[in-house]
Amino acid sequence: MPSSRPWEKYGSWCMAYKSDIVFLDLPMQPILVVGSAKAAMELLEKRAGIWSDRVPSIIIELMNWDFNLALIPYGNKWRIHRRMFHQEFHTSIVKKYWPVQLDYARMFLSLILKSPADTRKHVRQMITGLIFYITYGKRVSGMNDEAVVVAQIALEGLSKGAVPGFSWLDYFPLARHIPSWFPGTSSRKLAEKYLPYVRDMKDKPYDEVKANLDKGIAPPSLAASLIEKNRKYSGTDEEGVYDEASRNVAGLAYAAGADTTNSSCESFLLAMALFPEVQKRAQAELDRVVGPHRLPDFDDFDNLPYIRAMVMETSRWLPDVWGILHNPEDYPEPERFWPDRFIGADGEIDPTVRDPTTIAFGFGRRLCVGRPFSNNTLAIFIASILHVFDISAGVDDSGKPVELSAEYIGGLIAGPRDVPTGLKPRSEAAKALISNFRMSSLAADSASFKKGLNRADYSSWHAQPPPLQPQASGSEATNGESSKKKKRSKQSMYVVYSQPADTGTGQNLNTQLLYAVTHLKSTGNPVRLQDLAIITSTPLDTDKTLLERFKAHDRVLHDPKTDLYSYRHDFNVRNKAALLTEIQRQTRNGGGLSVRTLKESWKEAPQAIEELEKEGDVFVTRTTKDGQLRMVFWNEIKPDEENGGKQVEKEFLDLWHSLEVPNDVDLLKSLANEGLQATAAESLAPKGPFGKKKGKKSAPRQRQVRITNVHLKGQIDLSKDYVAPGK
C-alpha cells in the first residue's frame, strides 16, 4: 500500500481497470477504492445505513486519537459527537463567527505587509489563532505558544497514523500487547511518543475554560458553550458521557480545521501565482463591488459570484478526493485552476455544474460538519488578500524569479510544497487600507462574539424526559397536591423536547415529515438527505415511505444532479432588483406583498425594502406598536416613467402636497355642514322595555355608508383627470 500520495495510485488503478470501484483483497484488512462521484453517492449516501462505519485503528487508539469524529465507529457515541459538533457549526449559526474571522483575515494582511517572505508562517498563524480563539476564547501569542506547539505535534501523529497501511498493528491487533522495548515494535514507540501531546491538546485548554467558568471569568467560546449546556446533566449518570463528548468536540474543532483550512489557503495562494489571469478577473470584480475605500465584508459575497467560484475551484484543484474532482468528464482540464467553469452565461454560479465542496468534505453521514465555517474562512481570506495585494511567485536570494510547483507533500492532510512570497500592495490606496486597520480590541471581539452566542438557539439535541419523582403518600401527598398544580417543578423547566427520537415521541410518519420540511425551510441553503436525517433524528434516508412523501411534498425541491434538497419559497428573489420586480408585478395585480413572506424567501428582504422606500420606489405599512414592516406596495405614481411608472401632471402633484389634512374635530364639522355623519357615529335605536323576542333571530342590519371627500372641497377638482394625455 502506498504511504505517500496514495490518491494518485488509487486513481491510476481505477483508470487501469476502467472501473469506478476497485477492491483490494489485502490480508486482514480489505480496501474498497471508490473512484467516481456517482459510485460514492450510491454507496455512501443512498446506502448510508450500511456504509457509514469505521474499522477501529489500533495505532490511532494507542495515540488516544480515537475521539476524532472521522474515526469513531458508527453508533451512539458517534451520534452524540456529531450532533454536538453540528450544533456549533451548522450553516445558520456560523454567522456568529464572522466578526472574529474578519479580524484574523485582516490581521493576516498586516502581517504580509510587514514580511511577505514569511507567507506560509503567517497563514498558519492566522488559521491557528482563529480556531483557538473561537474554540477556547484564548488569543495565542504566536506559533511558539505552548498550546500551539502541543497541538501541532499531536496533529503530526494523527497525520502519520491515520494513513491506511501505515502500521502493521492494524493488521495484527493482538500485537498491541507486545511491550515497546521488544524488537520490531516501532509503531508502539511512535504511539507512546505522541500520546501525552494528544492528551494535553484535548484536556489542558478545556480544563482551563471550565475552571474560568466556575470563577465567572471565562470569555465566550465554543468550549464554554458546550460546558454550560451540559450542566443539566450534573448529578446524572450521563454527566460523564456528555462532559467527555464536549471535551472531545472542542479538541476536534482545532484538529479538524487547522491543517485542512491552512492547506486550502496555501493552495489558493499557489494558484494565484501560477494563474495570474484568474487573479486579475477576481480583482476586477472586487474593485467594482467593494470599491477602493474599504475592505471586503461577508455581506458583499452575494454580489461576488466569481469569488464564490474561486472558493469552489480551490476545493477542487488539489483536494484529498483527488480522482473524483479531477475527472475530466465533470471538470474539463482538471489540472487548470479555472473558476470560470462554475460561472453561467448570466454571470452567476451555474447550478448545473457540480459544486466540489459537496465532495471534498466527504459523503453521507461522514460529511464534515465544519464545511460552512471552513468555506467562510477561505472566502473572506480570498476576498481580503486579492483586494489589496498582487500575488506572484517572488524572487530567491539571488533576485531570480522562483519556480513554483503544484506538487503536494504530506500524509493524511497534504499541502502544497511551494507557497509564493511575492505579495505586494496593489496601490498606495490599498496599502493605506491595510495600514489604517487596527486589530479590534479583545473586549470588542468578545462583545460581538457573545452577542452571536446569545442569539443562537442552544436547545439541547440530547434532551431527556424528566426523571420520575418518588410518589408521596398519606397527608403529604394531599398537602402537596395543590402546590404541584400551581407551580411547575424547577427541574422540568430545563427539559427541552426538541427531537422526536430523543424524547420517545414523534414516531408518526406525518410528524417526522413535518419536522424534516420545517428544518429544510430554516436552513436557507440546499442540504443533503443524510444531513437532514442526522439533524432531525428521523429515518429520512432509510425509510422509503417517508422519503417518497418527503420528495412529493409541494415545498421540497430536489436537484438530481447534485442530489441536494432545498425549500420551495413563495418568491425566488435574491437581490433588490428582483425584489422590486416582484413588488411591481403584485401591485399591478391589485395588491401588495407581505414583508414576512418575503423575508422567509430572502432574509435580506426587509433591509432591501427599507432602501427601496428611501429611494421612493415603494410604499410600506408598519405595525402600530413597534413600527415593523408589514406590507409593501410599488410606488407607481412617480415623476418619470423610467421603471414603468404612470406620469401625472405637475399641477396635481403641487395640489396634492399642498393639501391641508384636517384633524378629527374639523373633519366632523365639515361632515355636519354637508348634512353627513361619520360612519362610526351610529345612531342607536331605542330598545323596547322587554328586549328582544325569544325564538326570533333578527336579520343582520345593513350599514348605510357614504364615501366622501368633503375635506378636499375647494382644493382639488375631483371631476378632472390629472393623468397626462395618452397615459
XYZ file of C-alpha atoms in Angstrom:
727
model
C 0.000 0.000 0.000
C 1.342 3.469 -0.876
C 2.027 5.571 2.217
C 2.738 8.762 0.238
C 0.251 10.427 -2.153
C -1.984 7.332 -2.153
C -4.806 9.140 -4.009
C -2.786 9.144 -7.225
C -2.208 5.398 -7.056
C -5.905 4.782 -6.343
C -6.837 6.892 -9.359
C -4.435 5.012 -11.627
C -5.969 1.684 -10.547
C -9.475 2.885 -11.432
C -8.258 4.049 -14.838
C -6.308 0.853 -15.488
C -9.291 -1.363 -14.717
C -11.809 1.100 -16.240
C -13.967 0.839 -13.138
C -15.480 3.227 -10.627
C -14.827 0.679 -7.862
C -11.643 -1.310 -7.199
C -11.474 -3.925 -4.434
C -8.132 -4.686 -2.794
C -8.162 -8.107 -1.149
C -5.481 -7.392 1.440
C -4.752 -9.748 4.351
C -6.889 -8.903 7.387
C -7.921 -5.502 6.008
C -9.557 -5.410 2.554
C -9.933 -1.972 0.972
C -12.620 -0.680 -1.407
C -11.477 2.186 -3.641
C -14.344 4.404 -4.870
C -13.318 6.324 -7.963
C -16.325 8.392 -9.076
C -18.906 10.746 -7.592
C -21.722 8.554 -8.889
C -20.390 5.454 -7.110
C -19.686 7.442 -3.939
C -23.233 8.832 -3.870
C -24.721 5.393 -4.486
C -22.763 3.693 -1.708
C -22.093 6.378 0.900
C -25.313 8.394 0.654
C -28.115 6.256 -0.724
C -26.883 3.248 1.271
C -25.503 5.190 4.206
C -27.087 2.772 6.670
C -24.530 0.080 5.798
C -21.567 2.183 4.600
C -21.087 4.629 7.483
C -18.997 2.557 9.857
C -15.247 2.713 10.551
C -12.742 -0.065 11.168
C -11.037 0.647 14.521
C -7.363 1.553 14.163
C -5.051 0.206 16.846
C -2.322 2.789 16.273
C -4.888 5.622 16.441
C -6.326 4.180 19.661
C -2.863 3.908 21.240
C -2.216 7.574 20.421
C -5.558 8.472 22.071
C -6.775 9.944 18.777
C -9.838 7.671 18.760
C -12.018 10.642 19.809
C -11.684 12.021 16.261
C -15.193 12.142 14.804
C -13.971 10.889 11.423
C -12.562 7.748 13.062
C -15.264 6.915 15.635
C -17.193 3.754 14.650
C -20.816 4.360 13.682
C -23.061 4.127 16.730
C -24.436 6.078 19.674
C -21.064 7.612 20.611
C -20.651 8.911 17.072
C -24.206 10.320 17.044
C -23.648 12.251 20.287
C -20.398 13.767 18.994
C -21.836 14.514 15.542
C -24.905 16.333 16.862
C -22.897 18.285 19.401
C -20.435 19.404 16.732
C -23.219 20.212 14.263
C -24.979 22.331 16.869
C -21.979 24.699 16.919
C -21.108 24.746 13.212
C -24.236 24.323 11.094
C -24.954 26.800 8.300
C -27.362 29.086 10.142
C -25.176 29.506 13.240
C -21.698 30.086 11.777
C -22.576 33.747 11.166
C -21.772 34.363 14.814
C -18.112 33.717 13.946
C -17.980 36.353 11.183
C -16.532 39.206 13.316
C -13.648 37.036 14.505
C -12.980 35.645 11.026
C -12.859 39.203 9.694
C -10.394 40.255 12.390
C -7.974 37.434 11.710
C -8.174 37.817 7.922
C -7.290 41.496 8.274
C -4.577 40.753 10.791
C -3.078 38.468 8.129
C -2.968 41.410 5.694
C -0.963 43.437 8.223
C 1.493 40.583 8.735
C 2.006 40.121 4.992
C 2.601 43.843 4.530
C 5.422 43.686 7.090
C 7.101 40.457 5.931
C 5.798 38.809 2.743
C 8.717 36.373 2.794
C 7.044 34.625 5.763
C 3.762 33.982 3.949
C 3.500 30.321 4.959
C 4.125 31.175 8.608
C 1.522 33.975 8.533
C -1.139 31.706 7.026
C -0.560 29.136 9.759
C -0.645 31.825 12.442
C -3.926 33.242 11.117
C -5.735 29.879 10.991
C -4.321 28.657 14.304
C -5.161 31.876 16.129
C -8.664 31.996 14.674
C -9.585 28.448 15.664
C -8.045 28.661 19.146
C -9.900 31.875 19.882
C -13.246 30.537 18.695
C -12.793 27.200 20.465
C -11.346 28.318 23.798
C -11.637 32.120 23.838
C -7.860 32.313 24.002
C -5.529 34.512 21.970
C -2.314 32.630 21.263
C 0.896 34.637 21.300
C 2.228 33.048 18.115
C 3.346 29.771 16.659
C 5.678 29.274 19.630
C 2.791 29.408 22.086
C 2.817 26.246 24.220
C -0.752 25.305 23.301
C 0.027 25.640 19.581
C 3.232 23.606 19.790
C 1.465 20.800 21.669
C -1.404 20.765 19.161
C 0.917 20.706 16.156
C 2.881 17.742 17.491
C -0.374 15.902 18.253
C -1.609 16.545 14.693
C 1.675 15.276 13.333
C 0.943 11.931 14.984
C -2.557 11.829 13.506
C -1.247 12.682 10.042
C 1.097 9.710 10.182
C -1.052 7.144 11.952
C -4.296 7.650 10.015
C -2.833 6.817 6.593
C -4.119 3.341 5.583
C -1.390 0.723 5.798
C 0.907 2.862 7.960
C 1.154 0.434 10.902
C 1.270 -3.365 10.947
C -0.664 -3.213 14.217
C -3.835 -2.617 12.203
C -3.294 -5.996 10.516
C -2.282 -7.864 13.701
C -4.290 -6.245 16.517
C -3.125 -8.700 19.184
C 0.416 -7.377 18.740
C -0.636 -4.256 20.642
C 0.114 -6.152 23.860
C 3.781 -6.638 22.983
C 5.887 -4.278 25.150
C 7.512 -1.339 23.368
C 11.048 -2.452 24.299
C 10.604 -5.624 22.226
C 12.355 -5.524 18.791
C 10.102 -4.607 15.868
C 7.628 -2.530 17.877
C 8.364 0.851 16.314
C 4.633 1.565 15.981
C 4.159 1.208 19.716
C 7.051 3.583 20.348
C 5.574 6.093 17.940
C 2.214 5.921 19.708
C 3.861 6.447 23.107
C 5.690 9.481 21.693
C 2.505 11.264 20.634
C 0.145 10.092 23.404
C 0.975 12.817 26.001
C 0.688 15.573 23.390
C -2.734 14.388 22.272
C -3.980 14.307 25.871
C -2.613 17.762 26.643
C -4.059 19.226 23.440
C -7.524 17.985 24.357
C -7.549 18.400 28.141
C -5.474 21.426 29.169
C -7.324 24.254 27.380
C -10.710 22.649 28.085
C -9.996 22.326 31.827
C -8.797 25.935 31.848
C -12.098 27.125 30.346
C -14.014 25.000 32.843
C -12.125 26.489 35.792
C -12.621 30.035 34.485
C -16.343 29.409 34.078
C -16.583 28.400 37.709
C -14.832 31.669 38.606
C -17.067 33.658 36.278
C -14.193 34.984 34.154
C -14.337 32.751 31.068
C -14.703 34.620 27.750
C -17.302 33.361 25.269
C -16.123 30.306 23.333
C -17.253 27.026 21.865
C -15.902 25.111 24.876
C -17.688 27.430 27.314
C -20.937 26.997 25.405
C -20.661 23.197 25.497
C -19.860 23.158 29.209
C -22.817 25.394 30.045
C -25.220 23.235 28.056
C -24.055 20.105 29.841
C -24.809 21.461 33.303
C -28.296 19.982 33.062
C -26.697 16.538 33.231
C -24.974 17.369 36.512
C -25.542 14.613 39.052
C -26.953 12.175 36.487
C -25.469 9.007 35.026
C -24.913 10.845 31.744
C -22.778 13.637 33.209
C -19.504 11.895 32.409
C -20.616 10.873 28.917
C -21.504 14.386 27.822
C -18.558 16.039 29.552
C -16.184 13.712 27.702
C -18.041 14.346 24.433
C -17.759 18.134 24.929
C -14.055 17.807 25.683
C -13.602 15.746 22.518
C -15.635 18.082 20.299
C -13.647 21.126 21.458
C -10.371 19.326 20.795
C -11.664 18.142 17.458
C -12.578 21.680 16.356
C -8.864 22.527 16.179
C -7.784 19.151 14.806
C -10.412 19.213 12.060
C -9.904 22.811 10.973
C -6.276 23.798 11.435
C -4.435 21.711 8.830
C -7.283 21.440 6.308
C -8.084 25.167 6.174
C -4.388 26.027 6.232
C -3.802 23.753 3.237
C -6.709 25.357 1.334
C -5.364 28.886 1.902
C -1.869 27.882 0.784
C -3.298 26.142 -2.310
C -5.168 29.307 -3.255
C -2.013 31.461 -2.987
C -0.127 28.978 -5.156
C -2.908 29.004 -7.763
C -2.861 32.812 -7.957
C 0.870 32.826 -8.677
C 0.513 30.114 -11.350
C -2.642 31.529 -12.978
C -2.359 35.361 -12.858
C -5.191 35.882 -15.381
C -7.645 34.443 -12.845
C -6.298 36.807 -10.211
C -6.915 39.839 -12.419
C -10.519 38.898 -13.133
C -11.264 38.423 -9.438
C -9.680 41.766 -8.568
C -11.820 43.495 -11.208
C -14.959 42.105 -9.566
C -13.777 43.264 -6.126
C -12.992 46.748 -7.453
C -16.470 47.002 -8.950
C -18.400 45.728 -5.908
C -16.304 46.732 -2.883
C -14.505 49.793 -4.215
C -11.211 51.366 -3.114
C -12.267 52.818 0.231
C -12.875 49.734 2.370
C -12.042 46.047 2.822
C -14.443 43.258 1.795
C -17.077 42.052 4.239
C -19.279 38.964 4.403
C -22.260 40.998 3.216
C -20.501 41.500 -0.126
C -20.485 37.839 -1.176
C -23.990 37.862 -2.672
C -22.585 40.253 -5.274
C -19.243 38.422 -5.727
C -20.047 35.309 -7.773
C -16.504 34.984 -9.145
C -15.019 34.996 -5.637
C -17.502 32.289 -4.636
C -16.448 30.322 -7.703
C -12.807 30.661 -6.583
C -13.714 29.054 -3.255
C -15.253 26.149 -5.157
C -12.282 25.823 -7.508
C -9.805 25.907 -4.615
C -11.635 22.944 -3.065
C -11.494 21.112 -6.408
C -7.992 21.885 -7.653
C -5.732 19.976 -5.247
C -8.029 18.009 -2.907
C -7.700 14.788 -0.946
C -10.595 13.373 -3.005
C -8.256 13.704 -5.952
C -9.574 11.224 -8.521
C -13.236 12.274 -8.334
C -12.584 16.012 -8.515
C -10.042 15.565 -11.326
C -12.423 13.612 -13.516
C -12.258 15.346 -16.932
C -15.862 14.353 -17.697
C -17.108 16.518 -14.837
C -14.310 19.112 -14.856
C -12.542 19.614 -18.218
C -8.829 20.448 -17.951
C -8.744 19.358 -14.304
C -5.125 20.457 -13.745
C -6.001 24.029 -14.646
C -7.212 26.420 -11.940
C -10.251 27.841 -13.714
C -13.144 29.262 -11.624
C -14.984 30.176 -14.839
C -16.139 26.558 -15.088
C -18.665 27.364 -12.328
C -19.960 30.630 -13.888
C -23.034 30.530 -16.127
C -23.965 32.730 -19.067
C -25.724 35.178 -16.725
C -22.537 35.768 -14.725
C -23.844 33.902 -11.669
C -22.958 30.464 -10.275
C -24.071 27.755 -12.709
C -26.194 25.242 -10.740
C -25.716 22.569 -13.418
C -22.006 22.184 -12.562
C -21.410 20.021 -9.517
C -20.215 22.021 -6.504
C -16.899 20.397 -5.463
C -17.405 21.396 -1.837
C -20.168 18.778 -1.717
C -17.480 16.169 -2.472
C -14.243 17.499 -0.947
C -15.726 17.409 2.571
C -16.891 13.786 2.409
C -20.118 11.934 1.780
C -23.242 10.777 3.549
C -23.243 10.663 7.308
C -19.470 11.174 7.358
C -19.722 14.577 5.701
C -17.550 17.114 7.548
C -19.799 19.244 9.759
C -17.336 22.151 9.701
C -17.793 22.761 5.964
C -19.748 26.078 6.321
C -17.161 27.505 8.725
C -14.232 26.384 6.567
C -15.774 27.809 3.384
C -16.472 31.140 5.110
C -12.888 31.348 6.350
C -11.495 30.603 2.893
C -13.889 33.056 1.219
C -13.008 36.056 3.408
C -9.312 35.144 3.116
C -9.515 35.116 -0.694
C -11.521 38.340 -0.957
C -9.370 40.220 1.550
C -5.971 39.365 0.099
C -6.948 39.846 -3.566
C -8.490 43.229 -2.813
C -5.220 44.755 -1.622
C -2.376 42.508 -2.858
C -0.951 41.339 -6.155
C 0.345 37.772 -5.776
C 3.389 36.478 -7.670
C 5.976 33.739 -7.154
C 8.579 36.075 -5.694
C 12.352 36.016 -6.108
C 15.106 33.983 -4.468
C 18.170 35.327 -2.631
C 19.931 35.994 -5.923
C 16.999 38.007 -7.268
C 15.862 35.397 -9.782
C 12.131 34.510 -10.068
C 11.190 31.460 -8.044
C 9.865 28.475 -9.990
C 6.790 27.143 -8.251
C 5.463 23.603 -8.451
C 1.937 22.297 -7.914
C 3.335 19.245 -6.146
C 1.737 18.289 -2.845
C 3.501 16.821 0.166
C 2.280 15.400 3.466
C 0.378 12.485 4.908
C -3.286 12.471 5.909
C -3.668 16.226 5.202
C -1.464 17.162 2.261
C -0.356 20.674 1.422
C 1.470 22.420 -1.420
C 5.242 22.121 -1.422
C 5.653 25.730 -2.558
C 3.939 28.885 -1.369
C 4.501 32.200 -3.197
C 6.205 35.052 -1.371
C 5.859 37.830 -3.951
C 2.926 39.633 -2.364
C 2.873 43.396 -2.971
C 0.199 46.052 -2.281
C -1.790 46.839 -5.439
C -1.563 50.569 -4.848
C -0.836 53.205 -2.253
C -4.565 53.315 -1.509
C -4.548 49.566 -0.880
C -1.513 49.947 1.357
C -3.312 52.669 3.308
C -6.313 50.385 3.836
C -4.042 47.816 5.457
C -2.040 50.335 7.466
C -5.151 52.027 8.834
C -6.557 48.749 10.040
C -6.056 48.016 13.707
C -6.893 44.707 15.290
C -10.096 45.251 17.231
C -9.732 45.002 20.966
C -10.463 41.774 22.792
C -13.352 43.465 24.563
C -14.976 44.446 21.282
C -14.397 40.980 19.870
C -15.820 39.312 22.923
C -18.889 41.544 22.895
C -19.601 40.769 19.243
C -18.907 37.066 19.720
C -21.054 36.955 22.840
C -23.889 38.696 21.026
C -23.789 35.952 18.424
C -23.796 33.281 21.102
C -26.759 34.846 22.848
C -28.743 34.978 19.605
C -28.147 31.288 18.921
C -30.646 28.664 19.947
C -28.874 26.362 22.342
C -31.695 23.919 22.914
C -30.113 20.554 23.608
C -30.101 17.927 20.884
C -29.990 15.273 23.566
C -32.676 16.337 25.999
C -34.111 13.500 28.042
C -37.548 13.196 29.666
C -37.538 14.363 33.282
C -36.833 11.583 35.796
C -39.830 10.168 37.614
C -40.317 11.741 41.014
C -40.871 9.469 44.033
C -44.573 9.164 44.898
C -45.596 10.876 48.109
C -48.040 9.117 50.433
C -50.685 9.989 53.025
C -51.256 13.545 54.115
C -48.006 14.650 52.493
C -49.414 13.817 49.072
C -52.694 15.601 49.878
C -50.997 18.755 51.170
C -48.559 18.894 48.300
C -51.058 18.242 45.542
C -52.306 21.804 45.188
C -48.815 23.308 45.275
C -47.703 20.966 42.496
C -50.556 22.160 40.320
C -49.768 25.805 40.958
C -46.035 25.646 40.489
C -44.123 23.588 37.981
C -41.026 21.896 39.343
C -37.841 23.810 38.636
C -36.176 20.801 37.097
C -38.787 20.352 34.394
C -38.215 23.916 33.221
C -34.840 22.893 31.821
C -36.105 19.935 29.817
C -36.211 20.750 26.120
C -38.184 18.455 23.836
C -36.578 19.325 20.528
C -36.003 15.937 18.920
C -38.727 13.321 18.427
C -36.259 10.429 18.565
C -34.737 11.712 21.784
C -37.997 12.046 23.697
C -39.768 8.855 22.686
C -42.376 10.809 20.700
C -42.771 11.794 17.079
C -42.755 8.290 15.635
C -45.732 9.113 13.435
C -44.790 9.482 9.787
C -46.562 12.834 9.435
C -44.704 14.245 12.444
C -41.353 13.189 11.028
C -42.263 14.625 7.634
C -43.289 17.945 9.187
C -40.093 18.112 11.224
C -37.908 17.439 8.159
C -39.687 20.018 5.969
C -39.637 22.620 8.764
C -35.898 22.203 9.228
C -35.315 22.375 5.471
C -37.169 25.689 5.446
C -34.976 27.078 8.236
C -31.652 26.215 6.579
C -31.896 28.643 3.662
C -29.439 26.526 1.660
C -29.546 23.214 -0.236
C -28.690 20.267 2.026
C -28.033 16.567 1.714
C -30.584 13.974 2.633
C -28.231 12.362 5.161
C -27.670 15.697 6.913
C -31.419 16.162 7.295
C -31.765 12.648 8.696
C -28.993 13.192 11.247
C -30.078 16.669 12.328
C -33.758 15.790 12.703
C -33.206 12.277 14.086
C -35.643 10.888 11.530
C -35.175 7.806 9.298
C -35.415 10.013 6.229
C -32.558 8.246 4.455
C -33.667 4.694 5.285
C -37.475 4.738 5.365
C -38.648 4.524 1.740
C -42.204 5.609 2.520
C -41.047 8.684 4.417
C -38.574 9.574 1.658
C -41.234 9.262 -1.065
C -43.615 11.545 0.823
C -40.786 13.982 1.505
C -39.867 14.185 -2.181
C -43.535 14.557 -3.150
C -44.060 17.459 -0.737
C -45.043 20.609 -2.627
C -42.427 22.652 -0.734
C -39.475 20.313 -1.333
C -37.184 20.759 -4.342
C -34.705 18.043 -5.320
C -31.759 18.588 -7.664
C -30.952 15.138 -9.118
C -27.561 16.278 -10.430
C -26.212 17.374 -7.048
C -28.645 15.232 -5.024
C -29.355 18.223 -2.786
C -32.691 19.291 -1.322
C -33.970 22.824 -0.848
C -37.162 24.525 0.260
C -39.551 25.985 -2.343
C -40.357 29.501 -1.113
C -43.218 31.637 -2.400
C -40.803 34.007 -4.106
C -37.425 33.365 -5.702
C -35.698 36.674 -5.054
C -32.052 37.094 -4.119
C -31.345 40.765 -4.813
C -33.003 44.169 -4.634
C -33.723 44.423 -8.363
C -35.572 41.099 -8.426
C -37.449 42.119 -5.284
C -38.667 45.359 -6.861
C -39.790 43.470 -9.981
C -41.865 41.109 -7.831
C -43.410 44.027 -5.901
C -44.283 45.745 -9.177
C -45.938 42.604 -10.544
C -48.008 42.078 -7.402
C -49.060 45.749 -7.237
C -50.203 45.693 -10.857
C -52.390 42.717 -9.937
C -54.139 44.879 -7.371
C -52.386 44.116 -4.082
C -49.269 44.400 -2.006
C -46.869 41.830 -0.570
C -46.411 40.640 2.989
C -42.927 41.545 4.208
C -42.952 38.493 6.446
C -43.488 36.192 3.448
C -40.742 37.949 1.518
C -38.370 37.579 4.443
C -38.986 33.825 4.534
C -37.904 33.676 0.890
C -34.970 36.074 1.270
C -33.649 37.055 4.702
C -32.292 40.381 3.459
C -35.698 41.459 2.074
C -36.628 43.860 4.951
C -33.351 45.744 4.601
C -33.765 45.957 0.830
C -37.354 47.226 1.254
C -36.129 49.938 3.628
C -33.660 51.049 0.945
C -36.343 50.984 -1.771
C -38.594 53.093 0.453
C -35.855 55.708 0.895
C -35.345 55.757 -2.866
C -39.085 56.362 -3.384
C -39.707 53.109 -5.243
C -42.160 51.583 -2.765
C -44.722 52.442 -0.104
C -44.896 50.426 3.108
C -47.272 49.917 6.005
C -45.962 49.317 9.502
C -47.189 47.859 12.772
C -48.643 50.411 15.180
C -46.814 49.134 18.238
C -43.178 48.922 17.128
C -43.133 50.247 13.568
C -42.115 46.955 11.947
C -42.679 46.489 8.220
C -45.968 44.767 7.353
C -46.921 45.262 3.705
C -45.089 46.738 0.739
C -46.524 48.311 -2.455
C -44.896 49.619 -5.584
C -44.937 53.394 -5.968
C -46.347 53.546 -9.491
C -47.026 57.284 -9.319
C -43.554 58.674 -9.973
C -42.268 61.839 -11.662
C -40.882 59.745 -14.533
C -41.591 56.539 -16.371
C -38.144 55.049 -16.015
C -39.489 51.919 -14.300
C -42.950 51.886 -15.865
C -44.457 54.452 -13.523
C -47.535 56.482 -14.537
C -46.818 60.106 -15.245
C -49.148 62.699 -13.703
C -49.369 66.408 -14.306
C -47.281 68.737 -12.177
C -50.450 70.656 -11.238
C -51.793 67.590 -9.416
C -48.520 66.937 -7.606
C -48.370 70.527 -6.389
C -52.005 70.406 -5.249
C -51.517 67.053 -3.523
C -48.548 68.245 -1.485
C -50.314 71.495 -0.579
C -53.413 69.801 0.811
C -54.328 70.573 4.384
C -55.323 67.369 6.132
C -57.978 68.236 8.765
C -57.917 66.945 12.307
C -60.717 64.786 13.709
C -62.774 67.706 15.086
C -62.592 69.803 11.911
C -63.479 66.758 9.803
C -66.639 66.086 11.843
C -67.651 69.733 11.497
C -67.144 69.573 7.739
C -69.320 66.474 7.560
C -72.015 68.118 9.674
C -72.029 71.203 7.425
C -72.710 68.889 4.480
C -75.527 67.142 6.358
C -73.460 63.977 6.781
C -72.445 61.880 9.764
C -69.285 59.839 10.406
C -69.772 56.104 9.879
C -68.573 55.309 13.392
C -71.145 57.638 14.953
C -74.113 55.333 14.505
C -77.491 56.330 15.876
C -78.737 53.917 18.473
C -82.365 52.846 18.118
C -84.206 52.816 21.453
C -84.725 49.359 22.806
C -88.129 48.103 23.899
C -88.774 47.584 27.572
C -88.901 43.838 27.144
C -85.816 43.443 24.939
C -85.699 41.060 22.019
C -88.366 38.464 21.479
C -87.184 34.994 22.218
C -87.060 32.455 19.462
C -86.557 35.014 16.693
C -83.221 35.909 15.218
C -83.030 39.386 13.797
C -81.594 39.807 10.301
C -78.181 41.435 10.035
C -78.511 45.212 9.808
C -77.064 46.779 6.661
C -74.910 49.835 7.287
C -75.608 52.846 5.122
C -72.168 54.176 4.226
C -71.321 57.146 2.003
C -67.729 57.625 0.946
C -66.955 61.348 0.950
C -64.094 63.691 0.168
C -65.507 66.822 1.788
C -62.116 67.779 3.145
C -60.943 68.213 -0.483
C -63.724 70.656 -1.340
C -62.334 73.801 -2.816
C -58.836 72.408 -3.036
C -58.884 69.798 -5.850
C -61.306 69.482 -8.732
C -62.364 65.873 -8.258
C -64.055 65.776 -11.654
C -60.839 66.464 -13.526
C -58.480 63.743 -14.846
C -54.937 64.736 -13.964
C -53.223 61.807 -15.711
C -51.029 63.079 -18.517
C -52.533 62.782 -22.011
C -52.093 59.375 -23.610
C -51.244 57.665 -20.288
